[in-house]
PDB file of N, CA, C and O in Angstrom:
ATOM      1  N   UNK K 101     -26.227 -32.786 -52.590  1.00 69.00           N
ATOM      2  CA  UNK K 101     -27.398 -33.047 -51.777  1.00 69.00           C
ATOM      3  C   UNK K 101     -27.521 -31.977 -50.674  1.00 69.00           C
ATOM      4  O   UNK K 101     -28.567 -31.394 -50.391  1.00 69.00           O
ATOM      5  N   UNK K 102     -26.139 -31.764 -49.999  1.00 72.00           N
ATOM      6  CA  UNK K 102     -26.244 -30.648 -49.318  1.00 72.00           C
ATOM      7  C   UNK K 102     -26.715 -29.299 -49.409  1.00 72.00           C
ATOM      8  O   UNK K 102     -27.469 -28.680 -48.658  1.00 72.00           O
ATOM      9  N   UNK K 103     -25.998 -28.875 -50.714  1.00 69.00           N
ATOM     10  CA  UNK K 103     -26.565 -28.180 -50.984  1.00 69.00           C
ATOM     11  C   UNK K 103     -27.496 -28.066 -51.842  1.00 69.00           C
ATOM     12  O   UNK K 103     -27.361 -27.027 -52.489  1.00 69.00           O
ATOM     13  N   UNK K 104     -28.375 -28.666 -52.133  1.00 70.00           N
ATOM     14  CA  UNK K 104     -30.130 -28.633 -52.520  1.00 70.00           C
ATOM     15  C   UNK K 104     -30.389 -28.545 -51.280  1.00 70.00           C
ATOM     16  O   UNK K 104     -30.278 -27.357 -50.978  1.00 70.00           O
ATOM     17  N   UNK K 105     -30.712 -29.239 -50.278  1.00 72.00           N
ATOM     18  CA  UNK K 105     -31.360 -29.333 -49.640  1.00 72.00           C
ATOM     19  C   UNK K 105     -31.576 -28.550 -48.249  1.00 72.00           C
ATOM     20  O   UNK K 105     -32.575 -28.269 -47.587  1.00 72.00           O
ATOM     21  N   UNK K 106     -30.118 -28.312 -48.093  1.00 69.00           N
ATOM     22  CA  UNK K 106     -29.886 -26.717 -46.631  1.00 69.00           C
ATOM     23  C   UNK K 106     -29.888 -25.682 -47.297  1.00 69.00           C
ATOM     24  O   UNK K 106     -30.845 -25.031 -46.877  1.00 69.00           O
ATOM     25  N   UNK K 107     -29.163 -24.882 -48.450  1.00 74.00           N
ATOM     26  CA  UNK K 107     -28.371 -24.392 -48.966  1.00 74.00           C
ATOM     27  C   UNK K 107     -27.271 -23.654 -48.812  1.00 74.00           C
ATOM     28  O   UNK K 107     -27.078 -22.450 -48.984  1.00 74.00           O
ATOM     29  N   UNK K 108     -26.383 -24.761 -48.372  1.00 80.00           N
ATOM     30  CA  UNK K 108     -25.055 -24.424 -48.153  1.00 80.00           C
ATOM     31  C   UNK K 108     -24.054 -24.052 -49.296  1.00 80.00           C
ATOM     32  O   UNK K 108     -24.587 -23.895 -50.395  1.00 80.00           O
ATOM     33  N   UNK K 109     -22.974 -23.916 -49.246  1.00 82.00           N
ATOM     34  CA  UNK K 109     -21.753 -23.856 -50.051  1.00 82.00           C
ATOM     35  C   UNK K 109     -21.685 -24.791 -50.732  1.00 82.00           C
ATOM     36  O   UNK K 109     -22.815 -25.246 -50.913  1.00 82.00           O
ATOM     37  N   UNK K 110     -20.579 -25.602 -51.460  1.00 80.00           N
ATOM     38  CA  UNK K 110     -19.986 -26.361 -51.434  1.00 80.00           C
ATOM     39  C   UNK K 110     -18.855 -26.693 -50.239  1.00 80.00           C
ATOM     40  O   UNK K 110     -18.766 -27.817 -49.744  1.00 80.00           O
ATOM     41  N   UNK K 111     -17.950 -25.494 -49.816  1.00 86.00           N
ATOM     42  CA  UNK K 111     -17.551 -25.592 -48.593  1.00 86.00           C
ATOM     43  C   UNK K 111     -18.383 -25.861 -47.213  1.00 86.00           C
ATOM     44  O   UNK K 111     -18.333 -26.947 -46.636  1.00 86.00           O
ATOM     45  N   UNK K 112     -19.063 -24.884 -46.802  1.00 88.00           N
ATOM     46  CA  UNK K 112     -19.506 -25.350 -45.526  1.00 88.00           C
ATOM     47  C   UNK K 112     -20.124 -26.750 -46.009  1.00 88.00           C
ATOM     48  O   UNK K 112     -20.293 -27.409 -44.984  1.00 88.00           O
ATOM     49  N   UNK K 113     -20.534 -27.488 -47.130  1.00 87.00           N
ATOM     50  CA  UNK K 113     -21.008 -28.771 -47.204  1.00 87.00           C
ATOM     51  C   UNK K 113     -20.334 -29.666 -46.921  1.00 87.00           C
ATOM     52  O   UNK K 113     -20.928 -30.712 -46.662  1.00 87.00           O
ATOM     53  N   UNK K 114     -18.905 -29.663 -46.848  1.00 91.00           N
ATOM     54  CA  UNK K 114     -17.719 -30.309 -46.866  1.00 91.00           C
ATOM     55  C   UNK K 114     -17.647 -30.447 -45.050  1.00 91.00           C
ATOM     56  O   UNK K 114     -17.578 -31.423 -44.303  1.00 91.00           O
ATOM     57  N   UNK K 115     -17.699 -29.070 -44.826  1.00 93.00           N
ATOM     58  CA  UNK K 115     -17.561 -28.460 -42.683  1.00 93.00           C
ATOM     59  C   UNK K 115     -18.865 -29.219 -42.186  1.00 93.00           C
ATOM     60  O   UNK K 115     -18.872 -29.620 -41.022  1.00 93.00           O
ATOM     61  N   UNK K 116     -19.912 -29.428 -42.959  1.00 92.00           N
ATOM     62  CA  UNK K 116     -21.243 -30.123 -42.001  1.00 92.00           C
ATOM     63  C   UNK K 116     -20.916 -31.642 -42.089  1.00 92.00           C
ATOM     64  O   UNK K 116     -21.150 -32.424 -41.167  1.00 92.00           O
ATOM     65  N   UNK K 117     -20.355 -31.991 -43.277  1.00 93.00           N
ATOM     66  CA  UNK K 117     -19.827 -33.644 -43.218  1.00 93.00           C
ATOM     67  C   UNK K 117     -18.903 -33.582 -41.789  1.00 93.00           C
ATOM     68  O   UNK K 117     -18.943 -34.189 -40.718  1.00 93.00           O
ATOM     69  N   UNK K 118     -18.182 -32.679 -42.279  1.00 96.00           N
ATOM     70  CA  UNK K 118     -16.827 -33.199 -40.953  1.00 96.00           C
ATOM     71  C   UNK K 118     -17.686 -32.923 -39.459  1.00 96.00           C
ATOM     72  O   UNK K 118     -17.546 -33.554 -38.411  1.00 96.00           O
ATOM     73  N   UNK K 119     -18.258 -32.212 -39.627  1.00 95.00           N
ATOM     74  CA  UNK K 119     -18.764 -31.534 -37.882  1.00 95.00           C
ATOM     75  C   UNK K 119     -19.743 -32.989 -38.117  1.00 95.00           C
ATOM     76  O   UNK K 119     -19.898 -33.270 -36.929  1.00 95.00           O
ATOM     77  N   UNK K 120     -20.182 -33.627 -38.562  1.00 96.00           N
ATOM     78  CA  UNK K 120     -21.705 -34.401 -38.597  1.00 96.00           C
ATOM     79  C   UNK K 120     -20.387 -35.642 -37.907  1.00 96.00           C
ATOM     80  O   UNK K 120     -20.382 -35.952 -36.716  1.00 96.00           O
ATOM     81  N   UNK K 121     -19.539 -36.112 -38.756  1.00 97.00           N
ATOM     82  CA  UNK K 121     -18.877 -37.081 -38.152  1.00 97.00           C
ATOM     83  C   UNK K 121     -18.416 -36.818 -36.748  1.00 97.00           C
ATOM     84  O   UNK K 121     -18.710 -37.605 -35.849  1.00 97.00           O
ATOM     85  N   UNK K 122     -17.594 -35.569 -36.494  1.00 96.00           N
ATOM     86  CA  UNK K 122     -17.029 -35.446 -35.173  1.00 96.00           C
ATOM     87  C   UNK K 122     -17.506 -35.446 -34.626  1.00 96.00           C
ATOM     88  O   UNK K 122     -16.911 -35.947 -33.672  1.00 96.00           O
ATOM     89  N   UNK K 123     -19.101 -35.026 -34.169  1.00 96.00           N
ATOM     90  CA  UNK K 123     -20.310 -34.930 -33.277  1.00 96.00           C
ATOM     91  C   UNK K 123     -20.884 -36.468 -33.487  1.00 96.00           C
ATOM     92  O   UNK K 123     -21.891 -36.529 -32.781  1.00 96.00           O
ATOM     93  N   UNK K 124     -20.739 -37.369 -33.960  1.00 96.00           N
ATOM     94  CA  UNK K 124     -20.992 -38.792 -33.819  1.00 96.00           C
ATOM     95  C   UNK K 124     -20.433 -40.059 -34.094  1.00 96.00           C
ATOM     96  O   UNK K 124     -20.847 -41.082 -34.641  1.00 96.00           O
ATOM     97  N   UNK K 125     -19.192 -39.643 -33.469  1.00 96.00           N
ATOM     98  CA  UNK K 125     -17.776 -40.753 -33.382  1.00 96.00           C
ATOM     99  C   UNK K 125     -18.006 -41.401 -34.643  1.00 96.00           C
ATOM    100  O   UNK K 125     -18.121 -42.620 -34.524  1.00 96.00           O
ATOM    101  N   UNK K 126     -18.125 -40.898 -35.989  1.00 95.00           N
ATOM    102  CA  UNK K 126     -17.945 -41.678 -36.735  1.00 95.00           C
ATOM    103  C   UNK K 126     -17.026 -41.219 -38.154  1.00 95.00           C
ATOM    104  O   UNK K 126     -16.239 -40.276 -38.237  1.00 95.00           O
ATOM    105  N   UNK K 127     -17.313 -41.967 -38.960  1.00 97.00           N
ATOM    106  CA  UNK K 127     -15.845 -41.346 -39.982  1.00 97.00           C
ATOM    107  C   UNK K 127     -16.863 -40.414 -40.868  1.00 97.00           C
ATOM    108  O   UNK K 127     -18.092 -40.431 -40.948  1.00 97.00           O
ATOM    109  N   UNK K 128     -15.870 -39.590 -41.506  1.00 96.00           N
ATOM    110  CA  UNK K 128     -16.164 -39.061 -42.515  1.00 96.00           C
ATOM    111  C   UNK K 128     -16.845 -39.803 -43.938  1.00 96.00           C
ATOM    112  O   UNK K 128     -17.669 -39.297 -44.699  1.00 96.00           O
ATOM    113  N   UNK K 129     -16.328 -40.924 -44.009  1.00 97.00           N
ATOM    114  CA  UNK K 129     -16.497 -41.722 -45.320  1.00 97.00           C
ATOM    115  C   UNK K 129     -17.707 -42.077 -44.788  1.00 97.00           C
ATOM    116  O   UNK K 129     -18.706 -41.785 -45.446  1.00 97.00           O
ATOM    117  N   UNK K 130     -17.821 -42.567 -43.883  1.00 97.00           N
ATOM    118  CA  UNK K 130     -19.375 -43.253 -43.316  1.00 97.00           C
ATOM    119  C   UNK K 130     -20.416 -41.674 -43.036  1.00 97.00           C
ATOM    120  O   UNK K 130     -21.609 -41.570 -42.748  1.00 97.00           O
ATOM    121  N   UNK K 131     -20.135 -41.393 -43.098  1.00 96.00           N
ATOM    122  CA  UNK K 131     -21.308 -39.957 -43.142  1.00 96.00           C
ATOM    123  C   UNK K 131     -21.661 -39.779 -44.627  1.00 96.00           C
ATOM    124  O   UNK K 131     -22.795 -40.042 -45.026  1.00 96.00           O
ATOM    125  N   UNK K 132     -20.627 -39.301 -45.503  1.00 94.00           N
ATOM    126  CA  UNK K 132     -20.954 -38.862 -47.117  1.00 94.00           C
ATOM    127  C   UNK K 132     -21.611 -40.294 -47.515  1.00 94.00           C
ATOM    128  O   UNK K 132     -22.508 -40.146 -48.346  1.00 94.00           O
ATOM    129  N   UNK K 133     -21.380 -41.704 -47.112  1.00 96.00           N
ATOM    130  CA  UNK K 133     -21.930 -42.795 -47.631  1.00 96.00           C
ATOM    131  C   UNK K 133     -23.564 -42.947 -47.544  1.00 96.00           C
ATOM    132  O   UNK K 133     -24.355 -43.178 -48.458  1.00 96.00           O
ATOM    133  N   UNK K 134     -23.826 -42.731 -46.055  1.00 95.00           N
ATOM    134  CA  UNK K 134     -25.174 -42.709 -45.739  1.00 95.00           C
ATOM    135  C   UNK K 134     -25.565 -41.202 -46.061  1.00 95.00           C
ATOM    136  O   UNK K 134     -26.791 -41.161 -45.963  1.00 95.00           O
ATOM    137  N   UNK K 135     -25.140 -40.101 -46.359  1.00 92.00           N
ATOM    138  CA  UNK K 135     -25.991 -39.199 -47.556  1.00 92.00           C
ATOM    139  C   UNK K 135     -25.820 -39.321 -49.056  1.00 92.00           C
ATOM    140  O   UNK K 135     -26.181 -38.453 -49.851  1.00 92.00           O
ATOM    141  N   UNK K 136     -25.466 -40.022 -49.255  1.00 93.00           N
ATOM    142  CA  UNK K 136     -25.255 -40.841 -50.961  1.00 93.00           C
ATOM    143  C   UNK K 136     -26.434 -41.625 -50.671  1.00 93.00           C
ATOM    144  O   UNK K 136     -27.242 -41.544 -51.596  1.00 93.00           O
ATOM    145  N   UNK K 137     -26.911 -42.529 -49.487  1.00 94.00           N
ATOM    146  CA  UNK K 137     -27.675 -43.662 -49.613  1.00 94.00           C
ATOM    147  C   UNK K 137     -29.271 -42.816 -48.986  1.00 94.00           C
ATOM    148  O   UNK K 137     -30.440 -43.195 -49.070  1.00 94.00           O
ATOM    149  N   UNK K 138     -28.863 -41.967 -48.568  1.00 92.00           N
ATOM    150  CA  UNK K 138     -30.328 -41.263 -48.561  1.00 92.00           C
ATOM    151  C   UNK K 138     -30.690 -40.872 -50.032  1.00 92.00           C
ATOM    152  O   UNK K 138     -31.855 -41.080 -50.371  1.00 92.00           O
ATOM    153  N   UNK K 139     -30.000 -40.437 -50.765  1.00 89.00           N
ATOM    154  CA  UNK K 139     -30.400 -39.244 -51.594  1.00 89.00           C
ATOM    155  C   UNK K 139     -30.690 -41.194 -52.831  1.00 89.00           C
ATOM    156  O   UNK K 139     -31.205 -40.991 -53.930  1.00 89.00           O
ATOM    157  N   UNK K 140     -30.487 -42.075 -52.635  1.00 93.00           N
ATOM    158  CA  UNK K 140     -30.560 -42.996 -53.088  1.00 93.00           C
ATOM    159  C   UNK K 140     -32.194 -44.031 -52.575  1.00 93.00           C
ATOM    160  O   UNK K 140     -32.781 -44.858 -53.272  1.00 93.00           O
ATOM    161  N   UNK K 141     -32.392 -43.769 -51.759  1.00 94.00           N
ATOM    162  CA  UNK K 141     -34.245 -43.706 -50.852  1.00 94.00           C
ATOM    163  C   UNK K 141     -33.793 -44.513 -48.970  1.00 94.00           C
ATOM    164  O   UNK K 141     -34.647 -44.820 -48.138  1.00 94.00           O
ATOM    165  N   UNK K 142     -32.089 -44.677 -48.770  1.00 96.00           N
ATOM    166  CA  UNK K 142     -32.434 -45.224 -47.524  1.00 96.00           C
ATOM    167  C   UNK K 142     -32.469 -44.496 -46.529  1.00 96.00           C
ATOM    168  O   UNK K 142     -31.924 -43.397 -46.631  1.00 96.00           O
ATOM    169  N   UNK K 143     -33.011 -44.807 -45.462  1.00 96.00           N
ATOM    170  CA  UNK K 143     -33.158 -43.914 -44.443  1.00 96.00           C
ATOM    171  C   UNK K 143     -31.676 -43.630 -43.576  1.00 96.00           C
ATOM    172  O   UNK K 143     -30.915 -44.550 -43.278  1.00 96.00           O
ATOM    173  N   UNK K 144     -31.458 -42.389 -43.282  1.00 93.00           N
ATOM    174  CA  UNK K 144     -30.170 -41.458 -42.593  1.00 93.00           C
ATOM    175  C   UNK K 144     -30.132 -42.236 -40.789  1.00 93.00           C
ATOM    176  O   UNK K 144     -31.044 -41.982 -40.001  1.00 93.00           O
ATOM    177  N   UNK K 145     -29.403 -42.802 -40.550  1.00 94.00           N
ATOM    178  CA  UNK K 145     -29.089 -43.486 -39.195  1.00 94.00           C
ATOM    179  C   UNK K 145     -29.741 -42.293 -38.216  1.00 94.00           C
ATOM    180  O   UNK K 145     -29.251 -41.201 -38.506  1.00 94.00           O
ATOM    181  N   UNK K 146     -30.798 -42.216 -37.045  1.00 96.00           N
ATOM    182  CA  UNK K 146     -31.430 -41.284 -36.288  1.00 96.00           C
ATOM    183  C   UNK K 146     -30.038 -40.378 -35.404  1.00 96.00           C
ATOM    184  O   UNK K 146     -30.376 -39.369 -34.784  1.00 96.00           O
ATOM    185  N   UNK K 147     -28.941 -40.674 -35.394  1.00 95.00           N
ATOM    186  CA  UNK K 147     -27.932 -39.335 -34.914  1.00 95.00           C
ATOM    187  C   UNK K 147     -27.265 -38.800 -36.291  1.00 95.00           C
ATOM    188  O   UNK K 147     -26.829 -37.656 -36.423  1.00 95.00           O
ATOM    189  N   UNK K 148     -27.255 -39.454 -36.950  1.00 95.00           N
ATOM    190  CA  UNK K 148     -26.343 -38.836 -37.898  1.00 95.00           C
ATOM    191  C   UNK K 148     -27.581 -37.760 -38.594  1.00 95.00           C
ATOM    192  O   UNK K 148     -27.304 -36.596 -38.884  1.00 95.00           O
ATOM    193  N   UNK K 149     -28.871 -38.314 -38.788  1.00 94.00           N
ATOM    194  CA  UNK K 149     -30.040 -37.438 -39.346  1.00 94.00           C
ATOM    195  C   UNK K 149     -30.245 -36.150 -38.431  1.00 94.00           C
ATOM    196  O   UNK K 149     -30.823 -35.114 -38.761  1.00 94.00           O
ATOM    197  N   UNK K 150     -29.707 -36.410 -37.336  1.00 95.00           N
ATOM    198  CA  UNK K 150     -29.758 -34.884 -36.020  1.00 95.00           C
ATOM    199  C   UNK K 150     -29.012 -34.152 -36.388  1.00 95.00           C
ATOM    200  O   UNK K 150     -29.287 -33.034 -36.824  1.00 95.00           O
ATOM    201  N   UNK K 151     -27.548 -34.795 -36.256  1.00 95.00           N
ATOM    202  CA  UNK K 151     -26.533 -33.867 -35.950  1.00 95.00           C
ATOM    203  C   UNK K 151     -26.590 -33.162 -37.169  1.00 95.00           C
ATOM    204  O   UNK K 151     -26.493 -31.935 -37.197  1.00 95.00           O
ATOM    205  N   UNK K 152     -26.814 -34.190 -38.668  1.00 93.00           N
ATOM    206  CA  UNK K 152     -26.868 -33.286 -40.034  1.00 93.00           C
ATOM    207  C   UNK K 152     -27.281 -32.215 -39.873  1.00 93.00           C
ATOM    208  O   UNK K 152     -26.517 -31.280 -40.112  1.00 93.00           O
ATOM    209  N   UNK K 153     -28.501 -31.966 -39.455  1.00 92.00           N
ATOM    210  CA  UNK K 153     -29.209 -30.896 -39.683  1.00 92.00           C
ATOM    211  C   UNK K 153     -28.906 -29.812 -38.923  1.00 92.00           C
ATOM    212  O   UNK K 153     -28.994 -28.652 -39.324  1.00 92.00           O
ATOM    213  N   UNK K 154     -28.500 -30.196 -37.682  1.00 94.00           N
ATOM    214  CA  UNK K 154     -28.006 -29.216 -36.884  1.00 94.00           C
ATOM    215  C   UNK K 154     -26.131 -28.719 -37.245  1.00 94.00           C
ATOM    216  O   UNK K 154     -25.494 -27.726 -36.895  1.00 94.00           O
ATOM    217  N   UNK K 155     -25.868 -29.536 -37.804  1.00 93.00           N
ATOM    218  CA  UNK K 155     -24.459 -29.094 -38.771  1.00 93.00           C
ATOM    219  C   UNK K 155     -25.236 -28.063 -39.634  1.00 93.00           C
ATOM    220  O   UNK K 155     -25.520 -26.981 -39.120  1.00 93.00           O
ATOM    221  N   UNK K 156     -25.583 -28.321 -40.864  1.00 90.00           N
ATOM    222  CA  UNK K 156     -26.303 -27.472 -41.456  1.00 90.00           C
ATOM    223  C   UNK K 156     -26.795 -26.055 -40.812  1.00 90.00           C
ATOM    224  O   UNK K 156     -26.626 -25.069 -41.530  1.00 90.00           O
ATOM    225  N   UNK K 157     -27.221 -25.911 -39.891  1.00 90.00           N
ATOM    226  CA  UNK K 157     -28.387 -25.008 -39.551  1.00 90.00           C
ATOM    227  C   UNK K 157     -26.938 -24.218 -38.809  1.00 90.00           C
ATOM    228  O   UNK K 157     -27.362 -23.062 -38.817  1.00 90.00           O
ATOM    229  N   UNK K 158     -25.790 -24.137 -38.304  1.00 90.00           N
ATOM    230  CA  UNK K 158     -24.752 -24.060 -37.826  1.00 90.00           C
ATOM    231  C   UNK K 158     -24.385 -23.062 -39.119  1.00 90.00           C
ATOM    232  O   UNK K 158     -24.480 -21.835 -39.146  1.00 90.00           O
ATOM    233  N   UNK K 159     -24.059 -23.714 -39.889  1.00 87.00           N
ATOM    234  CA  UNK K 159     -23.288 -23.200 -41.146  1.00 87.00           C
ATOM    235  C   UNK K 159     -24.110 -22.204 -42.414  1.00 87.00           C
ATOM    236  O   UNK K 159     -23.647 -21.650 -43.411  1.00 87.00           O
ATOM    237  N   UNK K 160     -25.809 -22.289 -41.745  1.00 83.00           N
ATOM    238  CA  UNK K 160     -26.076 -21.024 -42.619  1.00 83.00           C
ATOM    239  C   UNK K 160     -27.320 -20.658 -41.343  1.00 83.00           C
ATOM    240  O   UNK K 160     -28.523 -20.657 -41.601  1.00 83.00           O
ATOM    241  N   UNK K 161     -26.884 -20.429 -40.283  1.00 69.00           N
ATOM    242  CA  UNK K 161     -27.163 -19.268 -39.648  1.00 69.00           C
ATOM    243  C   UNK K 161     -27.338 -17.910 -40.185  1.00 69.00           C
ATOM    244  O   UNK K 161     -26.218 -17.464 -40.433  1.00 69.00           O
ATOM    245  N   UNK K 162     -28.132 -17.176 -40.433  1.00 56.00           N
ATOM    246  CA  UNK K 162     -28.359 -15.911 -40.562  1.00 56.00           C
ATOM    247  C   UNK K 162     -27.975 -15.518 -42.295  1.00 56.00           C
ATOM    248  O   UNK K 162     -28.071 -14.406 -42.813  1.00 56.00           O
ATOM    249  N   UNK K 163     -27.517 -16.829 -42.964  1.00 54.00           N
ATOM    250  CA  UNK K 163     -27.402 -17.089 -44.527  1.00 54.00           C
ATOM    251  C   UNK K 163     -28.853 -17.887 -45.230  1.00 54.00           C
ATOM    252  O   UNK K 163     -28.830 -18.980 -45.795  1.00 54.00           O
ATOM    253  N   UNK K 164     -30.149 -16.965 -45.007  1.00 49.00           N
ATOM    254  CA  UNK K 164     -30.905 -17.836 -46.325  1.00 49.00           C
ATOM    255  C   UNK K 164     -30.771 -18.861 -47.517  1.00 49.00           C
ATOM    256  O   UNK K 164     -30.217 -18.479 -48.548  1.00 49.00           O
ATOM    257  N   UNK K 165     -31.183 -19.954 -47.431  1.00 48.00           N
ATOM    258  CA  UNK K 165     -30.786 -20.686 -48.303  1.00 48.00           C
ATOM    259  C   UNK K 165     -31.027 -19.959 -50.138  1.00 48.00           C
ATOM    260  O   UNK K 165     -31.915 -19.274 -50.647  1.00 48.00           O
ATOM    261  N   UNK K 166     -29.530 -20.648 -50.738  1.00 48.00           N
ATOM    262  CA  UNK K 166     -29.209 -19.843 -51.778  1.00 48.00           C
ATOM    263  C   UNK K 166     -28.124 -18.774 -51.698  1.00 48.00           C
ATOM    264  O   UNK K 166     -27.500 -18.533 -52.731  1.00 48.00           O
ATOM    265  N   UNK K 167     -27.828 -18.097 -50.563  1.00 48.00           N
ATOM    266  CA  UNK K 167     -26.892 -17.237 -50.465  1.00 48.00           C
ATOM    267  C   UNK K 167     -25.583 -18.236 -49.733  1.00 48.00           C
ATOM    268  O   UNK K 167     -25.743 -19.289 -49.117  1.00 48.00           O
ATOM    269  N   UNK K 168     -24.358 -17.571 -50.010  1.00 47.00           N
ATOM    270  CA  UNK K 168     -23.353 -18.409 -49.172  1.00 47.00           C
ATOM    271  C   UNK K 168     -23.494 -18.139 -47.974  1.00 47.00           C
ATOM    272  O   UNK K 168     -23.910 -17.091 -47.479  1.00 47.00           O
ATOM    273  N   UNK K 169     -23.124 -19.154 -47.432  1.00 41.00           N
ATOM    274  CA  UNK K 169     -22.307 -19.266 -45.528  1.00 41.00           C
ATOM    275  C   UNK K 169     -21.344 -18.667 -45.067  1.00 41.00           C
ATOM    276  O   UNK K 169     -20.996 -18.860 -43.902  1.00 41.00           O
TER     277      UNK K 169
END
C-alpha cells in the first residue's frame, strides 16, 4: 500500500510504519493494522493519517515516486 501509494521502497515502507508509530505513541502492529484497514475502505485514525504522510514525504524527499529512497 505504501508503496503504491507514496512510492517508497519496501524498506523506507517498513521506516514510515516505525516513524508513523513513534511519532504517535502507538505500536507498530496498530499502525500496519489500520493501513491494512484503510486499503480495506476504513478510514486512517486523523494522527496516524498525518504523521503517515509526513513519514512518507520524509523518506522520499527529493526521490520521485517510483525511484528508491
Amino acid at each position: 500500500m505504501l508503496i503504491a501509494v507514496h512510492g517508497v521502497t519496501p524498506t523506507a515502507g517498513l521506516e514510515v510504519l516505525r516513524d508513523t508509530a513513534r511519532h504517535t505513541g502507538t505500536t507498530l502492529h496498530a499502525v500496519a493494522e489500520a493501513v491494512i484497514g484503510q486499503a480495506l475502505g476504513r478510514a486512517l485514525p486523523e494522527p496516524v493519517r498525518r504523521e503517515l504522510h509526513a513519514a512518507a514525504q520524509r523518506h522520499t524527499q527529493g526521490n520521485p515516486p517510483g525511484r528508491p529512497a
